Coordinates of C-alpha atoms in Angstrom, one line a residue:
X17 CA 57.6 -12.2 -37.3
X18 CA 53.8 -12.1 -36.6
X19 CA 51.5 -10.4 -39.1
X20 CA 49.8 -7.3 -37.7
X21 CA 46.2 -7.2 -38.7
X22 CA 45.1 -3.5 -39.1
X23 CA 42.1 -2.7 -36.7
X24 CA 39.0 -1.1 -38.2
X25 CA 37.7 1.8 -36.1
X26 CA 34.5 2.2 -37.9
X27 CA 32.7 -1.0 -36.8
X28 CA 29.1 0.0 -36.0
X29 CA 27.5 -2.5 -33.7
X30 CA 24.3 -0.6 -32.8
X31 CA 21.9 1.8 -34.6
X32 CA 22.6 5.5 -34.4
X33 CA 21.6 7.0 -31.1
X34 CA 22.7 4.1 -28.9
X35 CA 24.6 4.9 -25.7
X36 CA 27.0 2.4 -24.2
X37 CA 28.8 2.7 -20.8
X38 CA 31.3 0.0 -19.7
X39 CA 33.7 -0.8 -16.9
X40 CA 33.9 -0.1 -13.2
X41 CA 34.2 3.7 -13.5
X42 CA 31.5 4.3 -16.1
X43 CA 28.9 1.6 -15.3
X44 CA 29.2 0.2 -11.8
X45 CA 30.2 3.4 -9.9
X46 CA 27.7 5.5 -11.7
X47 CA 25.0 3.0 -10.9
X48 CA 26.0 3.1 -7.2
X49 CA 25.9 6.9 -7.2
X50 CA 22.3 6.9 -8.7
X51 CA 21.1 4.3 -6.1
X52 CA 22.7 6.2 -3.3
X53 CA 20.8 9.3 -4.3
X54 CA 17.6 7.4 -4.3
X55 CA 18.2 5.8 -0.9
X56 CA 19.2 9.2 0.6
X57 CA 15.9 10.7 -0.7
X58 CA 13.8 8.3 1.4
X59 CA 16.3 7.9 4.3
X60 CA 15.2 11.0 6.1
X61 CA 11.6 9.7 6.0
X62 CA 12.5 6.6 8.0
X63 CA 11.1 5.8 11.5
X64 CA 8.7 7.7 13.8
X65 CA 10.6 11.0 13.5
X66 CA 10.9 10.7 9.7
X67 CA 10.4 13.9 7.7
X68 CA 7.5 14.3 5.3
X69 CA 8.2 14.9 1.5
X70 CA 6.0 17.3 -0.4
X71 CA 5.6 15.8 -3.9
X72 CA 3.7 17.1 -6.9
X73 CA 3.3 14.4 -9.4
X74 CA 2.9 14.7 -13.2
X75 CA -0.8 15.3 -12.9
X76 CA -0.3 18.1 -10.5
X77 CA -1.6 16.2 -7.5
X78 CA -0.1 17.1 -4.1
X79 CA 1.2 14.5 -1.7
X80 CA 2.6 15.2 1.8
X81 CA 3.8 11.9 3.2
X82 CA 6.7 10.0 4.8
X83 CA 5.5 6.7 3.3
X84 CA 8.4 5.4 1.1
X85 CA 6.0 3.3 -1.1
X86 CA 4.0 6.4 -2.0
X87 CA 7.1 8.6 -2.5
X88 CA 8.7 6.0 -4.8
X89 CA 5.5 5.5 -6.8
X90 CA 4.9 9.2 -7.4
X91 CA 8.5 10.2 -8.1
X92 CA 9.2 9.0 -11.7
X93 CA 12.6 7.3 -11.4
X94 CA 14.1 6.8 -14.9
X95 CA 17.7 5.7 -14.0
X96 CA 17.8 1.9 -14.9
X97 CA 19.9 0.9 -11.8
X98 CA 17.7 3.0 -9.4
X99 CA 14.6 1.3 -11.0
X100 CA 15.9 -2.1 -9.8
X101 CA 15.7 -0.8 -6.3
X102 CA 12.2 0.6 -7.0
X103 CA 11.1 -2.8 -8.2
X104 CA 12.5 -4.5 -5.0
X105 CA 10.6 -2.0 -2.8
X106 CA 7.4 -2.7 -4.9
X107 CA 7.9 -6.4 -4.4
X108 CA 8.2 -5.8 -0.6
X109 CA 5.0 -3.7 -0.7
X110 CA 3.1 -6.4 -2.6
X111 CA 4.4 -9.2 -0.4
X112 CA 4.3 -7.6 3.1
X113 CA 2.8 -4.1 2.7
X114 CA 5.4 -2.7 5.1
X115 CA 9.2 -2.1 5.5
X116 CA 9.5 -0.7 1.9
X117 CA 11.8 2.0 3.2
X118 CA 14.1 -0.5 4.8
X119 CA 14.7 -2.3 1.5
X120 CA 15.8 1.0 -0.2
X121 CA 17.9 2.2 2.7
X122 CA 19.7 -1.2 3.2
X123 CA 20.3 -1.8 -0.5
X124 CA 21.7 1.8 -0.9
X125 CA 24.0 1.3 2.1
X126 CA 25.2 -2.1 0.8
X127 CA 26.2 -0.5 -2.5
X128 CA 27.9 2.5 -0.7
X129 CA 30.0 -0.1 1.2
X130 CA 30.7 -2.0 -2.0
X131 CA 31.9 1.2 -3.7
X132 CA 34.9 1.4 -1.2
X133 CA 35.8 -2.2 -1.9
X134 CA 35.6 -1.7 -5.6
X135 CA 37.9 1.4 -5.4
X136 CA 40.4 -0.7 -3.3
X137 CA 40.5 -3.2 -6.2
X138 CA 38.2 -6.0 -5.2
X139 CA 36.4 -7.7 -8.1
X140 CA 32.5 -7.4 -8.1
X141 CA 32.1 -11.2 -8.1
X142 CA 34.0 -11.4 -4.8
X143 CA 31.8 -8.7 -3.3
X144 CA 28.6 -10.5 -4.6
X145 CA 29.8 -13.8 -3.1
X146 CA 30.5 -12.2 0.3
X147 CA 27.1 -10.4 0.3
X148 CA 25.3 -13.6 -0.5
X149 CA 27.1 -15.5 2.3
X150 CA 26.3 -12.7 4.7
X151 CA 22.7 -12.6 3.7
X152 CA 22.2 -16.3 4.3
X153 CA 23.9 -15.9 7.7
X154 CA 21.9 -12.8 8.6
X155 CA 18.6 -14.6 7.8
X156 CA 19.4 -17.7 9.9
X157 CA 20.5 -15.5 12.8
X158 CA 17.3 -13.4 12.5
X159 CA 15.2 -16.6 13.1
X160 CA 17.1 -17.1 16.4
X161 CA 16.3 -13.5 17.5
X162 CA 12.6 -14.2 17.5
X163 CA 11.7 -14.7 21.2
X164 CA 8.1 -13.6 21.1
X165 CA 5.0 -14.6 19.1
X166 CA 1.5 -13.2 18.8
X167 CA -0.6 -15.0 21.4
X168 CA -3.0 -17.6 20.0
X169 CA -6.5 -16.4 20.9
X170 CA -6.4 -13.0 19.2
X171 CA -7.7 -10.1 21.3
X172 CA -7.9 -6.4 20.4
X173 CA -5.2 -5.4 22.9
X174 CA -2.6 -8.0 21.7
X175 CA -3.2 -7.3 18.1
X176 CA -3.1 -3.5 18.6
X177 CA 0.2 -3.7 20.5
X178 CA 1.7 -5.7 17.6
X179 CA 0.6 -3.1 15.1
X180 CA 1.7 0.0 17.0
X181 CA 5.4 0.1 15.8
X182 CA 4.4 -0.2 12.1
X183 CA 1.7 2.6 12.5
X184 CA 3.9 4.8 14.7
X185 CA 6.5 4.9 11.9
X186 CA 3.9 6.6 9.7
X187 CA 1.7 8.5 12.2
X188 CA 3.8 9.1 15.4
X189 CA 1.5 10.2 18.2
X190 CA -1.7 8.7 16.7
X191 CA -0.5 5.1 16.9
X192 CA -2.7 4.2 19.9
X193 CA -5.9 5.4 18.2
X194 CA -5.2 4.0 14.8
X195 CA -3.9 0.6 16.0
X196 CA -7.1 0.2 18.1
X197 CA -9.3 1.0 15.1
X198 CA -7.4 -1.4 12.8
X199 CA -7.4 -4.2 15.4
X200 CA -11.2 -3.8 16.0
X201 CA -11.9 -3.8 12.2
X202 CA -9.7 -6.8 11.6
X203 CA -11.2 -8.9 14.4
X204 CA -14.7 -8.0 13.1
X205 CA -13.9 -9.7 9.8
X206 CA -11.5 -12.4 11.0
X207 CA -12.4 -15.8 9.4
X208 CA -12.4 -19.0 11.5
X209 CA -9.0 -19.8 10.0
X210 CA -6.9 -16.6 10.5
X211 CA -4.5 -17.6 7.7
X212 CA -7.4 -16.8 5.3
X213 CA -7.6 -13.2 6.4
X214 CA -8.3 -11.0 3.4
X215 CA -7.0 -7.4 3.6
X216 CA -9.7 -6.3 1.1
X217 CA -12.4 -6.9 3.8
X218 CA -11.1 -3.9 5.8
X219 CA -12.2 -0.8 3.9
X220 CA -11.4 2.9 4.6
X221 CA -13.8 5.8 4.1
X222 CA -12.5 9.4 4.6
X223 CA -15.0 12.0 5.8
X224 CA -13.6 15.6 6.0
X225 CA -14.1 17.5 9.3
X226 CA -13.7 16.7 12.9
X227 CA -10.5 15.1 14.3
X228 CA -9.0 11.6 14.4
X229 CA -10.8 11.1 17.8
X230 CA -14.1 11.1 15.9
X231 CA -13.0 8.1 13.7
X232 CA -14.8 4.8 14.3
X233 CA -15.3 1.3 12.9
X234 CA -18.6 0.5 11.1
X235 CA -19.6 -3.1 10.5
X236 CA -20.3 -3.5 6.8
X237 CA -19.5 -1.5 3.7
X238 CA -19.8 2.3 3.9
X239 CA -20.4 4.6 1.0
X240 CA -20.0 8.4 1.4
X241 CA -23.4 9.2 -0.2
X242 CA -27.1 8.8 0.3
X243 CA -29.4 6.5 -1.8
X244 CA -30.8 8.3 -4.8
X245 CA -34.5 7.8 -4.1
X246 CA -36.8 8.2 -1.2
X247 CA -36.2 4.7 0.2
X248 CA -33.3 4.8 2.6
X249 CA -33.6 1.5 4.5
X250 CA -34.1 -2.2 3.8
X251 CA -33.5 -5.4 5.7
X252 CA -33.0 -9.0 4.5
X253 CA -33.4 -7.7 0.9
X254 CA -32.7 -9.1 -2.5
X255 CA -30.1 -7.0 -4.4
X256 CA -29.6 -6.4 -8.1
X257 CA -26.4 -4.8 -9.4
X258 CA -26.5 -3.0 -12.8
X259 CA -23.5 -1.6 -14.6
X260 CA -25.6 0.0 -17.4
X261 CA -27.5 3.3 -17.0
X262 CA -31.0 3.0 -15.5
X263 CA -32.7 5.3 -18.0
X264 CA -34.7 5.5 -21.2
X265 CA -32.6 4.1 -24.1
X266 CA -31.3 7.0 -26.3
X267 CA -31.1 6.6 -30.0
X268 CA -27.7 6.9 -31.7
X269 CA -28.9 9.5 -34.2
X270 CA -31.0 12.7 -33.9
X271 CA -34.5 12.4 -35.2
X272 CA -37.2 15.0 -36.0
X273 CA -40.8 14.3 -35.0
X274 CA -43.7 16.3 -36.4
X275 CA -46.6 16.6 -33.9
X276 CA -49.9 17.6 -35.4
X277 CA -52.3 17.9 -32.5
X278 CA -52.5 17.9 -28.7
X279 CA -53.3 14.2 -28.3
X280 CA -50.1 13.3 -30.2
X281 CA -48.2 15.6 -27.9
X282 CA -49.6 13.9 -24.8
X283 CA -49.0 10.4 -26.2
X284 CA -45.5 11.1 -27.4
X285 CA -43.6 9.7 -24.4
X286 CA -46.3 7.3 -23.3
X287 CA -44.7 4.3 -25.0
X288 CA -41.3 4.9 -23.4
X289 CA -43.0 5.3 -19.9
X290 CA -45.0 2.1 -20.4
X291 CA -41.8 0.2 -21.4
X292 CA -39.8 1.5 -18.4
X293 CA -42.7 0.8 -16.0
X294 CA -42.9 -2.8 -17.3
X295 CA -39.1 -3.3 -16.8
X296 CA -39.2 -2.0 -13.2
X297 CA -42.4 -3.9 -12.4
X298 CA -40.6 -7.1 -13.4
X299 CA -37.6 -6.2 -11.2
X300 CA -40.0 -5.5 -8.3
X301 CA -41.9 -8.7 -8.9
X302 CA -38.7 -10.7 -8.8
X303 CA -38.4 -9.6 -5.1
X304 CA -35.5 -7.0 -5.5
X305 CA -35.6 -4.3 -2.9
X306 CA -32.2 -2.8 -3.4
X307 CA -30.5 -1.8 -6.7
X308 CA -26.8 -0.8 -6.9
X309 CA -26.3 1.3 -10.0
X310 CA -22.8 1.5 -11.6
X311 CA -23.9 4.4 -13.9
X312 CA -26.5 7.2 -14.1
X313 CA -30.1 6.9 -12.9
X314 CA -32.7 8.8 -14.9
X315 CA -35.4 10.8 -13.3
X316 CA -38.2 8.7 -14.8
X317 CA -36.5 5.5 -13.6
X318 CA -36.2 7.1 -10.2
X319 CA -39.9 7.8 -10.2
X320 CA -40.8 4.2 -10.8
X321 CA -38.2 2.9 -8.3
X322 CA -39.8 5.1 -5.6
X323 CA -43.2 3.9 -6.6
X324 CA -42.2 0.2 -6.3
X325 CA -40.4 0.9 -2.9
X326 CA -36.9 -0.1 -4.3
X327 CA -33.9 1.6 -2.8
X328 CA -31.2 2.7 -5.3
X329 CA -27.6 3.5 -4.5
X330 CA -25.1 4.9 -7.1
X331 CA -21.6 3.4 -6.9
X332 CA -19.5 5.0 -9.6
X333 CA -16.2 3.2 -8.9
X334 CA -15.9 -0.1 -10.8
X335 CA -13.5 -1.4 -8.1
X336 CA -16.1 -0.6 -5.3
X337 CA -18.8 -2.1 -7.5
X338 CA -16.8 -5.3 -7.8
X339 CA -16.4 -5.4 -4.0
X340 CA -20.1 -4.8 -3.5
X341 CA -20.8 -7.8 -5.8
X342 CA -18.6 -9.9 -3.7
X343 CA -20.2 -8.8 -0.4
X344 CA -23.8 -9.3 -1.6
X345 CA -22.9 -12.3 -3.8
X346 CA -24.5 -10.8 -6.9
X347 CA -23.7 -10.8 -10.7
X348 CA -23.3 -7.4 -12.3
X349 CA -25.8 -7.0 -15.1
X350 CA -25.1 -5.0 -18.3
X351 CA -28.8 -4.9 -19.3
X352 CA -31.9 -3.5 -17.6
X353 CA -34.3 -6.2 -16.5
X354 CA -35.2 -8.5 -13.7
X355 CA -32.2 -10.6 -12.5
X356 CA -32.4 -14.4 -12.4
X357 CA -32.2 -16.0 -8.9
X358 CA -28.5 -16.8 -9.6
X359 CA -27.7 -13.2 -10.6
X360 CA -29.5 -11.6 -7.6
X361 CA -27.6 -10.9 -4.4
X362 CA -28.7 -10.7 -0.8
X363 CA -28.1 -8.1 1.9
X364 CA -29.0 -8.3 5.6
X365 CA -29.1 -4.5 6.3
X366 CA -29.2 -1.5 3.9
X367 CA -29.4 1.7 5.9
X368 CA -28.5 5.4 5.9
X369 CA -26.8 6.8 9.0
X370 CA -25.2 10.1 9.9
X371 CA -21.5 10.5 10.6
X372 CA -20.4 13.9 11.6
X373 CA -23.0 15.7 9.7
X374 CA -22.5 13.6 6.6
X375 CA -25.2 11.1 5.5
X376 CA -23.6 7.8 4.5
X377 CA -25.1 4.5 3.4
X378 CA -24.1 1.2 5.1
X379 CA -24.4 -2.2 3.5
X380 CA -24.2 -4.8 6.3
X381 CA -23.8 -8.5 5.6
X382 CA -23.8 -10.7 8.6
X383 CA -21.6 -13.8 8.6
X384 CA -23.2 -17.1 8.1
X385 CA -23.0 -18.2 11.7
X386 CA -24.9 -15.1 12.8
X387 CA -28.1 -15.6 10.7
X388 CA -30.3 -15.7 13.8
X389 CA -28.6 -12.7 15.5
X390 CA -30.1 -9.3 16.0
X391 CA -28.0 -7.4 13.5
X392 CA -27.4 -4.5 16.0
X393 CA -26.3 -6.9 18.8
X394 CA -22.6 -6.8 19.7
X395 CA -22.3 -10.5 18.7
X396 CA -23.3 -10.0 15.1
X397 CA -20.2 -10.1 12.9
X398 CA -19.9 -8.6 9.4
X399 CA -18.1 -9.9 6.3
X400 CA -16.7 -6.4 5.8
X401 CA -15.7 -3.7 8.2
X402 CA -15.1 -0.1 7.3
X403 CA -12.9 2.3 9.2
X404 CA -14.4 5.8 9.0
X405 CA -11.6 8.3 9.3
X406 CA -12.1 11.9 10.3
X407 CA -9.6 14.7 9.7
X408 CA -9.3 18.4 8.9
X409 CA -7.5 18.2 5.5
X410 CA -7.6 15.7 2.6
X411 CA -3.8 15.3 2.7
X412 CA -3.9 14.3 6.4
X413 CA -6.7 11.9 5.7
X414 CA -4.7 10.3 2.8
X415 CA -1.7 9.9 5.1
X416 CA -3.9 8.3 7.8
X417 CA -5.3 5.9 5.2
X418 CA -1.8 4.9 4.2
X419 CA -1.0 4.2 7.9
X420 CA -4.2 2.1 8.2
X421 CA -3.2 0.2 5.1
X422 CA 0.2 -0.6 6.5
X423 CA -1.4 -1.8 9.7
X424 CA -3.9 -4.1 7.9
X425 CA -1.0 -5.6 5.9
X426 CA 1.0 -6.2 9.1
X427 CA -1.9 -8.2 10.4
X428 CA -1.9 -10.2 7.2
X429 CA 1.8 -11.0 7.5
X430 CA 1.3 -11.9 11.2
X431 CA -1.5 -14.3 10.4
X432 CA 1.0 -16.1 8.1
X433 CA 3.9 -16.0 10.5
X434 CA 3.1 -14.8 14.1
X435 CA 6.8 -14.5 15.2
X436 CA 8.1 -11.1 16.2
X437 CA 11.6 -9.7 16.7
X438 CA 12.8 -6.8 18.8
X439 CA 12.2 -3.5 17.1
X440 CA 13.7 0.0 17.3
X441 CA 16.8 -1.1 15.3
X442 CA 17.8 -3.7 17.9
X443 CA 17.5 -6.7 15.6
X444 CA 19.6 -5.1 12.9
X445 CA 22.4 -4.1 15.3
X446 CA 22.5 -7.6 16.8
X447 CA 22.6 -9.1 13.2
X448 CA 25.5 -6.6 12.4
X449 CA 27.4 -7.9 15.5
X450 CA 26.8 -11.6 14.6
X451 CA 27.6 -11.2 10.9
X452 CA 30.8 -9.4 11.8
X453 CA 31.9 -12.3 14.0
X454 CA 31.0 -14.7 11.1
X455 CA 33.1 -12.6 8.7
X456 CA 36.2 -12.8 10.9
X457 CA 36.0 -16.6 10.8
X458 CA 36.1 -16.7 7.0
X459 CA 39.2 -16.9 4.7
X460 CA 39.8 -15.3 1.4
X461 CA 38.6 -12.0 -0.1
X462 CA 34.9 -12.6 0.5
X463 CA 35.4 -11.9 4.2
X464 CA 35.9 -8.2 3.4
X465 CA 32.4 -8.1 1.8
X466 CA 30.8 -10.0 4.7
X467 CA 32.3 -7.4 7.2
X468 CA 31.0 -4.5 5.0
X469 CA 27.6 -6.2 5.0
X470 CA 27.6 -6.2 8.8
X471 CA 28.5 -2.4 8.9
X472 CA 25.7 -1.8 6.3
X473 CA 23.1 -3.4 8.6
X474 CA 24.0 -0.7 11.2
X475 CA 22.4 1.9 8.9
X476 CA 18.8 1.1 10.3
X477 CA 19.5 2.1 14.0
X478 CA 21.8 4.9 12.8
X479 CA 19.1 6.4 10.6
X480 CA 16.5 6.1 13.4
X481 CA 18.9 7.9 15.7
X482 CA 19.8 10.6 13.2
X483 CA 16.1 11.4 12.3
X484 CA 15.2 11.6 16.0
X485 CA 18.2 13.1 17.7
X486 CA 20.5 14.7 15.0
X487 CA 23.9 13.8 13.7
X488 CA 26.4 14.3 16.6
X489 CA 24.2 12.7 19.3
X490 CA 23.3 9.7 17.0
X491 CA 27.0 8.6 17.0
X492 CA 27.0 8.6 20.8
X493 CA 23.7 6.6 21.0
X494 CA 25.1 4.1 18.5
X495 CA 28.3 3.6 20.5
X496 CA 26.1 3.1 23.7
X497 CA 24.0 0.5 21.8
X498 CA 27.1 -1.4 20.7
X499 CA 28.3 -1.5 24.3
X500 CA 24.9 -2.9 25.5
X501 CA 24.8 -5.5 22.6
X502 CA 28.3 -6.7 23.6
X503 CA 26.8 -7.7 27.1
X504 CA 25.0 -11.0 27.6
X505 CA 21.3 -10.7 26.7
X506 CA 21.7 -7.3 25.2
X507 CA 20.1 -8.1 21.9
X508 CA 16.8 -6.2 22.6
X509 CA 18.4 -2.8 23.1
X510 CA 17.3 -0.3 20.4
X511 CA 17.1 3.4 19.7
X512 CA 14.9 5.5 22.0
X513 CA 13.5 8.1 19.6
X514 CA 12.2 10.3 22.5
X515 CA 15.6 10.2 24.2
X516 CA 14.1 10.1 27.7
X517 CA 17.3 8.8 29.2
X518 CA 20.4 8.2 27.1
X519 CA 18.8 7.5 23.7
X520 CA 18.6 3.7 24.2
X521 CA 15.8 1.5 25.4
X522 CA 15.0 -2.2 25.8
X523 CA 12.5 -2.7 23.0
X524 CA 11.0 -5.8 24.7
X525 CA 10.2 -3.8 27.8
X526 CA 8.3 -1.2 25.7
X527 CA 6.7 -3.9 23.6
X528 CA 8.3 -2.5 20.4
X529 CA 8.3 -5.5 18.1
X530 CA 8.7 -5.9 14.3
X531 CA 7.2 -8.7 12.1
X532 CA 9.9 -11.4 11.4
X533 CA 8.4 -12.0 8.0
X534 CA 8.6 -8.4 6.9
X535 CA 12.2 -8.2 8.1
X536 CA 13.2 -11.4 6.4
X537 CA 11.7 -10.2 3.1
X538 CA 13.3 -6.8 3.4
X539 CA 16.8 -8.2 4.0
X540 CA 16.4 -10.7 1.2
X541 CA 15.1 -8.2 -1.4
X542 CA 17.6 -5.5 -0.4
X543 CA 20.5 -8.0 -0.9
X544 CA 19.1 -9.2 -4.3
X545 CA 18.7 -5.6 -5.5
X546 CA 22.3 -4.7 -4.4
X547 CA 23.7 -7.8 -6.0
X548 CA 21.8 -7.1 -9.3
X549 CA 23.3 -3.6 -9.5
X550 CA 26.8 -4.9 -8.7
X551 CA 26.6 -7.6 -11.3
X552 CA 26.1 -5.1 -14.1
X553 CA 29.3 -4.2 -16.0
X554 CA 27.8 -2.5 -19.1
X555 CA 24.8 -0.2 -19.7
X556 CA 23.4 -0.1 -23.3
X557 CA 20.6 2.4 -23.9
X558 CA 18.8 2.8 -27.2
X559 CA 17.6 6.1 -28.6
X560 CA 14.2 6.9 -27.1
X561 CA 11.3 6.5 -29.6
X562 CA 9.2 9.5 -30.7
X563 CA 10.1 12.9 -32.1
X564 CA 11.6 15.9 -30.3
X565 CA 9.9 16.9 -27.1
X566 CA 7.7 20.0 -27.5
X567 CA 8.7 22.6 -24.8
X568 CA 5.9 23.4 -22.4
X569 CA 4.4 26.8 -22.6
X570 CA 3.5 27.2 -19.0
X571 CA 6.2 28.4 -16.6
X572 CA 7.4 26.7 -13.5
X573 CA 4.9 26.4 -10.6
X574 CA 7.2 28.1 -8.3
X575 CA 8.0 31.1 -10.5
X576 CA 6.8 34.6 -9.6
X577 CA 4.5 36.1 -12.2

């Protein structure tokens, strides 16, 4: 007879306030439910006909956008499993700058399909194994789908056509104008080796008023303000960058001065003026004609700067100041005084121009091989290009800026890998077909997961069709697409969001291409995120630090008074 050891029920493993959720029901299925909610949130914003979300963040700032990266960043997700998806989409944003929505939608769909398998009794490890096999297969098949590459001598038209699908998914209807602007700006700063293309060299300045048609590319760096002094223009000038205030030094403590007669009154500030004049004379003698100030500029300082014919521009953003330093090749100085030859920068053109009634300052640095060029000639290329966007509202301008940002990032990824795959959901549907065939050839339980992976890939064309045409018609479009993909050479058939004929189109005929690099990363990251969520079997949460939350006094923003 075996001895029965009495079990103790009061074993306390964690501190008070810890929460522990275990098992398929409590941990895995609840995680999948949270992730599904997140993917459904951004799913309606996918593609050219994606709906906008109106978001008010914790600071009360308003966002109206369909850009998944912005939505995810501004919505504070606290669920740990959903955070894994957010991290995957942020990795996609950092790596490629595009297809962030695809990562979340695909990962969410993979987990929804896994949920059915888990309820049927499959073990998570079998599903993970199947998903990993399917992912490897999908990525190898994706390489074979690439039938077109960006032509070698880059021209504005070829670059613009490659950008159009990415920009159309954010700003449908404006893609022609925006892609032309981005292509022009990118080619203006394209280095001799395109692989060294730096996205930071294409800047955006938003000027309220007018319409998008009034937007243009300006060679050089543009600041939406005029210089502080009377000097508005300089060419081939030495530049000094100061992070400290250009003003009389203030004492830390208050002092009382007793003035006995009129002479003392007149001479009271003479010493300060002499000191300041000496400093600015030294700066002028060192050959500096332009000063970029990162802080305030005093009235007395401005008087001497005007006297010595030195232009001064205030740049209050430290990030912009850093970029200016890179463009003019100067060292930012934390003290007032003449810069040494190593610390001083150089600018070819410093001028003030008018854009739509607003006076802006342009800093233009010509590239090394254009030293002998006339700066205003069409051949002169700048190290920095700025797209000046015009629009009626600040929200619309912000959204245009996000579309431009996506376009510039697509160029960066195309410079690394120029291969393109058919767009409009054609590649995903073809991959779904090929992974399905691969799954049928496998043995064991993993084949179920591989087949579910194939049906999950179908979510991209399905979502495009749903957002453009509505639920009932999207099923018909999808069945037509399947029929066309079953035929020989049908891998380029995708969703026609304008539904001019039957809701399908040959993406290659319409030049709808997606970057192979962005697609590869999206599939890889979505699979990794889904596998990470599936491999969790227990959630352990500690008690949040800090005291009880103080209830806010103000009512809800939507409440009637």
